[in-house]
Short mmCIF file of C-alpha atoms in Angstrom, two decimals:
data_model
loop_
_atom_site.label_atom_id
_atom_site.label_comp_id
_atom_site.label_asym_id
_atom_site.label_seq_id
_atom_site.Cartn_x
_atom_site.Cartn_y
_atom_site.Cartn_z
CA UNK B 1 -11.43 29.31 -5.84
CA UNK B 2 -11.82 25.93 -7.55
CA UNK B 3 -10.37 27.62 -10.92
CA UNK B 4 -7.44 29.46 -9.04
CA UNK B 5 -6.68 25.95 -7.32
CA UNK B 6 -6.42 23.92 -10.82
CA UNK B 7 -4.41 26.55 -12.04
CA UNK B 8 -1.94 25.97 -9.21
CA UNK B 9 -2.41 22.15 -9.78
CA UNK B 10 -1.28 22.62 -13.57
CA UNK B 11 1.82 24.78 -12.35
CA UNK B 12 2.92 22.52 -9.99
CA UNK B 13 2.70 19.33 -12.10
CA UNK B 14 5.54 18.77 -14.30
CA UNK B 15 4.66 14.96 -14.92
CA UNK B 16 0.90 14.58 -14.31
CA UNK B 17 -1.87 14.70 -16.42
CA UNK B 18 -5.49 16.31 -16.00
CA UNK B 19 -8.87 14.91 -16.85
CA UNK B 20 -11.94 16.04 -17.32
CA UNK B 21 -15.07 13.40 -16.96
CA UNK B 22 -16.81 15.75 -19.77
CA UNK B 23 -13.99 14.62 -21.99
CA UNK B 24 -12.44 18.39 -22.97
CA UNK B 25 -10.17 20.38 -21.14
CA UNK B 26 -11.69 23.62 -21.24
CA UNK B 27 -12.72 25.30 -18.07
CA UNK B 28 -16.21 24.44 -16.73
CA UNK B 29 -19.09 26.24 -17.32
CA UNK B 30 -20.25 28.57 -14.51
CA UNK B 31 -23.28 26.36 -13.64
CA UNK B 32 -21.35 22.87 -13.87
CA UNK B 33 -20.18 21.48 -10.46
CA UNK B 34 -16.41 20.81 -10.47
CA UNK B 35 -14.93 18.48 -8.25
CA UNK B 36 -11.01 18.54 -8.04
CA UNK B 37 -9.01 15.36 -7.29
CA UNK B 38 -5.18 15.45 -6.67
CA UNK B 39 -4.03 11.70 -6.96
CA UNK B 40 -0.61 9.80 -6.95
CA UNK B 41 -2.20 6.93 -8.57
CA UNK B 42 -0.99 5.31 -11.76
CA UNK B 43 -2.53 6.93 -15.07
CA UNK B 44 -4.20 4.09 -16.80
CA UNK B 45 -3.61 1.98 -13.57
CA UNK B 46 -6.94 -0.26 -12.48
CA UNK B 47 -7.59 2.44 -10.07
CA UNK B 48 -7.34 5.12 -12.36
CA UNK B 49 -9.25 3.55 -14.97
CA UNK B 50 -12.07 2.41 -12.82
CA UNK B 51 -12.72 6.03 -11.44
CA UNK B 52 -12.64 7.78 -14.71
CA UNK B 53 -15.40 5.06 -15.85
CA UNK B 54 -17.17 5.86 -12.85
CA UNK B 55 -16.95 9.53 -13.14
CA UNK B 56 -17.93 9.52 -16.90
CA UNK B 57 -21.08 7.25 -15.81
CA UNK B 58 -22.06 9.76 -12.96
CA UNK B 59 -21.71 12.74 -15.06
CA UNK B 60 -23.76 11.24 -17.81
CA UNK B 61 -26.54 11.01 -15.36
CA UNK B 62 -26.21 14.31 -14.10
CA UNK B 63 -26.51 15.64 -17.79
CA UNK B 64 -23.07 17.09 -17.77
CA UNK B 65 -23.75 19.61 -15.01
CA UNK B 66 -21.21 17.27 -12.79
CA UNK B 67 -17.45 16.74 -13.73
CA UNK B 68 -14.16 15.86 -12.07
CA UNK B 69 -10.72 17.11 -13.23
CA UNK B 70 -8.20 14.96 -11.86
CA UNK B 71 -4.45 15.59 -11.53
CA UNK B 72 -2.09 13.03 -11.23
CA UNK B 73 1.27 12.96 -9.91
CA UNK B 74 2.79 9.06 -9.56
CA UNK B 75 6.00 10.16 -7.88
CA UNK B 76 5.12 9.92 -4.23
CA UNK B 77 7.68 12.24 -3.02
CA UNK B 78 7.09 14.65 -5.39
CA UNK B 79 3.20 14.15 -4.97
CA UNK B 80 3.40 14.66 -1.09
CA UNK B 81 5.67 17.89 -1.45
CA UNK B 82 3.25 19.60 -4.17
CA UNK B 83 0.16 18.40 -1.78
CA UNK B 84 1.84 20.42 1.25
CA UNK B 85 2.53 23.28 -1.15
CA UNK B 86 -1.42 23.60 -2.33
CA UNK B 87 -2.67 23.08 1.38
CA UNK B 88 -0.10 25.85 2.85
CA UNK B 89 -1.20 28.14 -0.01
CA UNK B 90 -4.77 27.56 1.17
CA UNK B 91 -5.53 25.73 -2.48
CA UNK B 92 -6.18 22.25 -0.94
CA UNK B 93 -8.32 20.26 -3.88
CA UNK B 94 -11.53 18.51 -2.94
CA UNK B 95 -10.42 15.07 -2.98
CA UNK B 96 -6.52 14.05 -2.01
CA UNK B 97 -4.69 10.93 -1.89
CA UNK B 98 -3.10 10.45 1.66
CA UNK B 99 -2.15 7.70 3.89
CA UNK B 100 -2.92 7.94 7.72
CA UNK B 101 0.41 9.31 8.42
CA UNK B 102 1.45 11.90 10.95
CA UNK B 103 0.91 14.75 8.16
CA UNK B 104 -2.44 13.40 7.93
CA UNK B 105 -3.12 13.55 11.73
CA UNK B 106 -1.92 17.36 11.28
CA UNK B 107 -4.74 18.00 8.84
CA UNK B 108 -7.49 16.08 10.76
CA UNK B 109 -6.22 18.43 14.02
CA UNK B 110 -6.45 20.93 11.89
CA UNK B 111 -9.93 20.33 10.88
CA UNK B 112 -9.32 19.83 7.22
CA UNK B 113 -10.57 16.38 6.46
CA UNK B 114 -14.14 14.83 6.67
CA UNK B 115 -14.48 12.07 9.42
CA UNK B 116 -14.80 8.86 6.70
CA UNK B 117 -16.04 6.70 9.67
CA UNK B 118 -18.67 8.97 10.35
CA UNK B 119 -19.84 9.59 6.66
CA UNK B 120 -20.19 5.87 6.18
CA UNK B 121 -21.83 5.12 9.47
CA UNK B 122 -24.39 7.99 8.40
CA UNK B 123 -24.78 6.77 5.09
CA UNK B 124 -25.31 3.20 6.27
CA UNK B 125 -22.31 2.04 3.86
CA UNK B 126 -19.45 0.97 6.62
CA UNK B 127 -20.63 -2.46 6.28
CA UNK B 128 -20.35 -2.43 2.70
CA UNK B 129 -16.69 -2.60 3.15
CA UNK B 130 -14.14 -5.22 4.14
CA UNK B 131 -13.12 -4.85 7.79
CA UNK B 132 -9.36 -5.27 7.52
CA UNK B 133 -9.59 -2.95 4.42
CA UNK B 134 -11.33 -0.17 6.81
CA UNK B 135 -9.07 -1.10 10.09
CA UNK B 136 -5.87 -0.51 7.68
CA UNK B 137 -6.97 3.07 7.19
CA UNK B 138 -7.30 4.15 10.65
CA UNK B 139 -5.01 6.12 12.76
CA UNK B 140 -4.25 4.23 16.10
CA UNK B 141 -6.64 5.67 17.83
CA UNK B 142 -9.71 4.11 16.03
CA UNK B 143 -10.28 6.96 14.02
CA UNK B 144 -10.79 7.18 10.09
CA UNK B 145 -10.43 9.82 7.50
CA UNK B 146 -9.53 8.07 4.41
CA UNK B 147 -11.42 5.78 2.19
CA UNK B 148 -10.15 2.58 0.70
CA UNK B 149 -9.76 2.00 -2.85
CA UNK B 150 -7.76 -1.37 -3.25
CA UNK B 151 -7.35 -4.57 -1.17
CA UNK B 152 -4.24 -6.42 -1.13
CA UNK B 153 -2.12 -9.24 0.46
CA UNK B 154 1.57 -9.45 0.41
CA UNK B 155 3.25 -12.66 -0.09
CA UNK B 156 6.58 -14.39 -0.98
CA UNK B 157 6.56 -15.40 -4.38
CA UNK B 158 8.88 -18.75 -5.19
CA UNK B 159 10.56 -20.36 -7.96
CA UNK B 160 9.24 -24.08 -7.72
CA UNK B 161 11.61 -25.85 -9.74
CA UNK B 162 14.41 -24.11 -8.04
CA UNK B 163 12.82 -25.39 -4.82
CA UNK B 164 12.22 -29.03 -5.90
CA UNK B 165 15.93 -29.21 -7.63
CA UNK B 166 17.56 -28.70 -4.21
CA UNK B 167 14.46 -30.54 -2.12
CA UNK B 168 13.41 -27.49 -0.55
CA UNK B 169 10.09 -27.43 1.28
CA UNK B 170 8.01 -24.32 1.74
CA UNK B 171 9.14 -22.43 5.17
CA UNK B 172 6.83 -22.27 7.66
CA UNK B 173 8.84 -20.58 10.32
CA UNK B 174 11.64 -17.76 9.94
CA UNK B 175 14.21 -20.18 10.88
CA UNK B 176 13.18 -22.52 8.24
CA UNK B 177 12.94 -19.64 5.95
CA UNK B 178 16.44 -18.77 6.54
CA UNK B 179 17.87 -22.41 5.96
CA UNK B 180 16.15 -22.51 3.02
CA UNK B 181 18.24 -19.19 1.72
CA UNK B 182 21.47 -20.78 3.44
CA UNK B 183 20.71 -23.98 1.28
CA UNK B 184 20.41 -21.69 -1.98
CA UNK B 185 22.81 -19.43 -1.52
CA UNK B 186 25.62 -22.44 -0.77
CA UNK B 187 24.40 -23.52 -4.27
CA UNK B 188 24.85 -20.76 -5.92
CA UNK B 189 21.58 -19.20 -6.13
CA UNK B 190 20.46 -15.85 -5.49
CA UNK B 191 17.60 -16.40 -2.93
CA UNK B 192 15.84 -13.47 -2.98
CA UNK B 193 15.49 -10.52 -5.44
CA UNK B 194 14.59 -6.94 -3.76
CA UNK B 195 13.51 -3.34 -5.11
CA UNK B 196 16.03 -1.27 -3.01
CA UNK B 197 15.79 1.93 -5.19
CA UNK B 198 12.00 2.31 -3.81
CA UNK B 199 12.98 1.38 -0.38
CA UNK B 200 9.76 0.21 0.86
CA UNK B 201 9.96 -3.62 0.11
CA UNK B 202 13.41 -3.66 1.95
CA UNK B 203 11.76 -1.91 5.04
CA UNK B 204 9.18 -4.95 4.93
CA UNK B 205 11.66 -6.96 5.84
CA UNK B 206 12.62 -5.22 9.05
CA UNK B 207 9.35 -5.10 10.29
CA UNK B 208 8.54 -8.78 9.36
CA UNK B 209 10.07 -10.03 13.39
CA UNK B 210 8.91 -7.11 15.12
CA UNK B 211 5.21 -8.28 13.89
CA UNK B 212 5.29 -11.71 14.33
CA UNK B 213 6.68 -10.84 18.20
CA UNK B 214 4.26 -8.03 19.04
CA UNK B 215 1.61 -7.50 16.24
CA UNK B 216 1.90 -3.49 15.47
CA UNK B 217 2.33 -2.40 19.20
CA UNK B 218 5.97 -2.13 18.61
CA UNK B 219 6.02 0.12 15.65
CA UNK B 220 3.04 2.05 17.14
CA UNK B 221 5.25 2.62 20.56
CA UNK B 222 8.68 3.42 18.69
CA UNK B 223 6.91 6.00 16.59
CA UNK B 224 5.32 7.70 19.38
CA UNK B 225 8.90 7.66 21.17
CA UNK B 226 7.68 5.23 23.77
CA UNK B 227 10.16 2.64 22.68
CA UNK B 228 13.62 2.23 21.56
CA UNK B 229 14.91 0.54 18.46
CA UNK B 230 17.61 -0.89 20.87
CA UNK B 231 14.85 -2.54 23.06
CA UNK B 232 14.53 -6.21 22.92
CA UNK B 233 12.11 -6.34 20.05
CA UNK B 234 14.10 -3.77 18.18
CA UNK B 235 17.25 -5.95 18.44
CA UNK B 236 15.60 -9.11 17.29
CA UNK B 237 14.00 -7.63 14.34
CA UNK B 238 17.67 -5.82 13.41
CA UNK B 239 18.91 -9.36 13.91
CA UNK B 240 16.60 -11.02 11.67
CA UNK B 241 16.79 -8.41 8.83
CA UNK B 242 20.66 -8.85 8.92
CA UNK B 243 20.18 -12.20 8.32
CA UNK B 244 17.60 -12.07 5.86
CA UNK B 245 19.54 -9.39 4.31
CA UNK B 246 22.53 -11.44 3.72
CA UNK B 247 20.52 -13.30 0.93
CA UNK B 248 19.42 -10.27 -1.30
CA UNK B 249 20.88 -9.98 -4.65
CA UNK B 250 24.19 -7.97 -5.10
CA UNK B 251 23.77 -4.46 -5.69
CA UNK B 252 20.17 -4.62 -4.14
CA UNK B 253 20.38 -1.13 -3.29
CA UNK B 254 20.40 -0.05 -6.99
CA UNK B 255 17.91 -2.52 -8.22
CA UNK B 256 14.77 -1.38 -9.15
CA UNK B 257 10.98 -2.29 -8.99
CA UNK B 258 11.13 -3.55 -12.42
CA UNK B 259 14.68 -5.33 -12.31
CA UNK B 260 13.91 -7.14 -9.13
CA UNK B 261 10.74 -8.71 -10.68
CA UNK B 262 12.30 -9.54 -14.03
CA UNK B 263 15.27 -11.58 -12.09
CA UNK B 264 12.71 -13.49 -10.37
CA UNK B 265 10.42 -14.32 -13.48
CA UNK B 266 14.11 -14.85 -15.53
CA UNK B 267 14.79 -17.67 -12.66
CA UNK B 268 17.80 -15.52 -11.58
CA UNK B 269 16.36 -15.60 -7.98
CA UNK B 270 14.48 -17.85 -6.17
CA UNK B 271 11.97 -15.69 -4.33
CA UNK B 272 10.43 -12.65 -4.59
CA UNK B 273 8.32 -10.28 -2.10
CA UNK B 274 5.45 -8.37 -3.44
CA UNK B 275 1.64 -8.34 -3.47
CA UNK B 276 -1.46 -9.51 -5.21
CA UNK B 277 -1.37 -6.28 -7.22
CA UNK B 278 1.44 -8.65 -9.49
CA UNK B 279 -1.35 -11.26 -10.14
CA UNK B 280 -0.62 -10.85 -14.11
CA UNK B 281 2.97 -10.82 -13.67
CA UNK B 282 3.04 -14.55 -11.76
CA UNK B 283 -0.17 -15.66 -14.34
CA UNK B 284 1.83 -17.72 -16.42
CA UNK B 285 4.28 -19.22 -14.24
CA UNK B 286 1.52 -20.27 -11.58
CA UNK B 287 -0.41 -21.71 -14.66
CA UNK B 288 2.28 -24.12 -15.89
CA UNK B 289 3.45 -24.79 -12.28
CA UNK B 290 6.47 -22.89 -12.06
CA UNK B 291 5.61 -19.92 -9.66
CA UNK B 292 4.05 -20.44 -6.31
CA UNK B 293 3.70 -18.65 -3.03
CA UNK B 294 3.48 -18.46 0.42
CA UNK B 295 2.81 -16.22 2.94
CA UNK B 296 4.91 -14.37 5.85
CA UNK B 297 6.44 -17.59 8.09
CA UNK B 298 5.37 -17.75 11.85
CA UNK B 299 7.75 -17.87 15.15
CA UNK B 300 7.10 -20.26 17.77
CA UNK B 301 4.98 -18.45 20.70
CA UNK B 302 4.49 -15.29 18.43
CA UNK B 303 1.52 -13.07 19.12
CA UNK B 304 0.98 -13.24 15.46
CA UNK B 305 0.12 -16.73 13.95
CA UNK B 306 0.38 -18.22 10.18
CA UNK B 307 -2.96 -16.35 8.98
CA UNK B 308 -1.78 -13.13 9.75
CA UNK B 309 0.73 -10.96 7.57
CA UNK B 310 0.53 -8.08 5.47
CA UNK B 311 -2.91 -7.03 4.40
CA UNK B 312 -3.32 -3.59 3.20
CA UNK B 313 -5.75 -1.23 1.25
CA UNK B 314 -3.27 1.35 0.11
CA UNK B 315 -3.37 4.90 0.08
CA UNK B 316 -6.74 6.34 0.76
CA UNK B 317 -8.96 8.89 -0.38
CA UNK B 318 -9.58 12.14 1.99
CA UNK B 319 -12.01 14.65 1.50
CA UNK B 320 -11.68 18.58 1.97
CA UNK B 321 -13.98 19.33 4.94
CA UNK B 322 -14.87 22.98 3.39
CA UNK B 323 -15.96 21.54 -0.12
CA UNK B 324 -17.77 18.31 1.05
CA UNK B 325 -20.96 19.22 -0.33
CA UNK B 326 -24.07 17.17 -0.96
CA UNK B 327 -23.06 16.87 -4.82
CA UNK B 328 -19.51 15.38 -3.67
CA UNK B 329 -21.08 13.21 -1.06
CA UNK B 330 -23.73 11.62 -3.79
CA UNK B 331 -20.63 11.17 -6.06
CA UNK B 332 -18.66 8.98 -3.17
CA UNK B 333 -22.02 7.19 -2.44
CA UNK B 334 -22.01 6.28 -6.29
CA UNK B 335 -18.53 5.16 -6.37
CA UNK B 336 -19.01 2.88 -3.50
CA UNK B 337 -22.25 1.32 -4.99
CA UNK B 338 -20.34 0.67 -8.63
CA UNK B 339 -16.59 0.49 -7.72
CA UNK B 340 -16.57 -3.06 -6.42
CA UNK B 341 -17.77 -5.15 -9.45
CA UNK B 342 -15.95 -2.88 -12.02
CA UNK B 343 -12.54 -3.12 -10.03
CA UNK B 344 -12.97 -6.54 -9.56
CA UNK B 345 -13.44 -7.17 -13.09
CA UNK B 346 -9.86 -5.39 -13.64
CA UNK B 347 -8.46 -8.68 -11.98
CA UNK B 348 -7.94 -6.91 -8.55
CA UNK B 349 -9.23 -7.37 -4.90
CA UNK B 350 -11.94 -5.14 -3.95
CA UNK B 351 -12.14 -3.51 -0.63
CA UNK B 352 -16.03 -3.46 -1.09
CA UNK B 353 -17.62 -6.42 -0.28
CA UNK B 354 -19.81 -8.40 -2.98
CA UNK B 355 -20.22 -11.27 -5.08
CA UNK B 356 -17.74 -11.85 -8.03
CA UNK B 357 -19.28 -10.88 -11.29
CA UNK B 358 -20.46 -14.22 -13.49
CA UNK B 359 -19.61 -12.23 -16.78
CA UNK B 360 -16.22 -12.06 -16.03
CA UNK B 361 -13.61 -15.02 -16.29
CA UNK B 362 -11.54 -14.85 -13.43
CA UNK B 363 -8.17 -16.86 -13.42
CA UNK B 364 -7.31 -19.81 -10.90
CA UNK B 365 -4.59 -17.49 -9.21
CA UNK B 366 -6.77 -14.80 -8.65
CA UNK B 367 -9.65 -17.18 -7.23
CA UNK B 368 -7.07 -18.84 -4.82
CA UNK B 369 -5.66 -15.54 -3.64
CA UNK B 370 -9.57 -14.27 -3.32
CA UNK B 371 -10.40 -17.56 -1.09
CA UNK B 372 -6.85 -16.82 0.99
CA UNK B 373 -8.33 -13.37 1.78
CA UNK B 374 -11.74 -14.82 3.24
CA UNK B 375 -9.59 -16.48 6.03
CA UNK B 376 -7.14 -14.05 7.29
CA UNK B 377 -6.65 -13.49 10.97
CA UNK B 378 -7.62 -10.69 12.84
CA UNK B 379 -4.21 -8.90 13.10
CA UNK B 380 -2.27 -7.77 9.88
CA UNK B 381 1.07 -6.13 9.69
CA UNK B 382 0.95 -2.42 8.63
CA UNK B 383 3.48 -1.23 6.92
CA UNK B 384 6.23 0.96 9.04
CA UNK B 385 5.74 3.79 6.90
CA UNK B 386 2.37 4.72 7.20
CA UNK B 387 3.44 4.95 11.50
CA UNK B 388 6.53 6.88 11.19
CA UNK B 389 6.87 10.66 10.35
CA UNK B 390 8.69 11.54 6.84
CA UNK B 391 12.16 12.00 8.20
CA UNK B 392 12.43 9.38 10.55
CA UNK B 393 11.09 7.13 8.22
CA UNK B 394 13.69 8.51 5.12
CA UNK B 395 16.47 7.70 8.01
CA UNK B 396 15.51 4.42 8.63
CA UNK B 397 14.95 3.40 5.08
CA UNK B 398 18.04 4.80 3.90
CA UNK B 399 20.28 3.05 6.55
CA UNK B 400 18.67 -0.05 6.11
CA UNK B 401 20.29 -0.61 2.89
CA UNK B 402 23.40 -0.04 4.73
CA UNK B 403 22.73 -2.40 7.72
CA UNK B 404 21.85 -4.89 4.98
CA UNK B 405 25.33 -4.63 3.78
CA UNK B 406 27.06 -4.07 7.25
CA UNK B 407 28.18 -0.82 6.01
CA UNK B 408 26.61 0.70 9.23
CA UNK B 409 26.80 -0.31 12.90
CA UNK B 410 23.89 -1.65 15.05
CA UNK B 411 24.36 0.78 17.26
CA UNK B 412 24.47 3.64 14.94
CA UNK B 413 21.81 2.78 13.01
CA UNK B 414 19.82 2.42 16.45
CA UNK B 415 21.02 5.80 17.54
CA UNK B 416 20.05 7.45 14.20
CA UNK B 417 16.54 5.97 14.06
CA UNK B 418 15.90 6.81 17.96
CA UNK B 419 17.22 10.34 17.56
CA UNK B 420 15.16 11.27 14.51
CA UNK B 421 11.85 9.84 16.31
CA UNK B 422 13.17 11.98 19.42
CA UNK B 423 13.21 15.16 17.31
CA UNK B 424 9.85 14.58 15.59
CA UNK B 425 8.01 13.86 19.45
CA UNK B 426 9.72 16.68 20.93
CA UNK B 427 9.00 19.27 17.82
#
């Protein structure tokens, strides 16, 4: 079964990479336990490297009688398409990467995924994780079928020199933020650079006002067909999006991740929204006093406050309920016991609690953000693409680009989104 599944993975993957903890591409011996993981995480990224290191250690401790085979597809749309093909063909890997999306719920309803909350509770490991990291993985009904391997806050990085030149203060409210953008624009400065190619950074801006007004309640209601994009909250968030969108760089829809970031780092834009996973890119500017950051500004009488913003624990690991045997459980427990320290030593924020290693020198920027994360509020903005079905998400993201440039009317945007949700809920 697993050999057949691996062959199918190899056939599906055009740009992926395979890894065996034993260090060879040869097929496992019949008496060797082989666990397969189909992942969408970057090869040689911090998570990938940490997990490989742990898998090698675990395999050695098992005397080579256990190994993991990792197949990677970093392009998320391609990954999801291949994952769905595998599952539809009855060849689900032992471990997969997936968000708590409607498709994930379909797998849960079919009894295909392990209840991670139950597993952690049974093993006495639930409290080993940061509460917000686990909460991010939950469905709206509080159940959890994915395990976090990362933990992030998202913020607006800004060019201190540009702000000082025009006498600008760090904005505390959304109106302050729009006024800062207006002043910059009036002086010929591009206020914000954004990655439009990948869509999700643009979608974050649409979610901001709704989160300030209702937390995640509005997007939950919207995704379930119990609200309209044309409701008062929807109209307010569209209005804010259009106002902030006019300050994105020219041609933002065709700007990719690397280019948007380079614009900011080169001083071609004054602000850039991204998460703490880009600490390394911001480090030099932070150290020399040219780059700072602030979190999502608040609104008067909002449901969420200044200490509540986008916090996420990324795409989670999910486990095939049919193959989640004792050896796989033992490996996951081993991961939880060893992952936090190793991952943090790669200058990443870990979802697993623990003291920072004294053997590793952490930067002042890392330590400042680490402290921030100890003081976040109870609510957090969960990205809208985690709530929406894939078709509605595509409809919304594609038309957001047009909405920001006034190439689609507000009424048409509302109609397209509402219709897509209606079709999904009705189907």
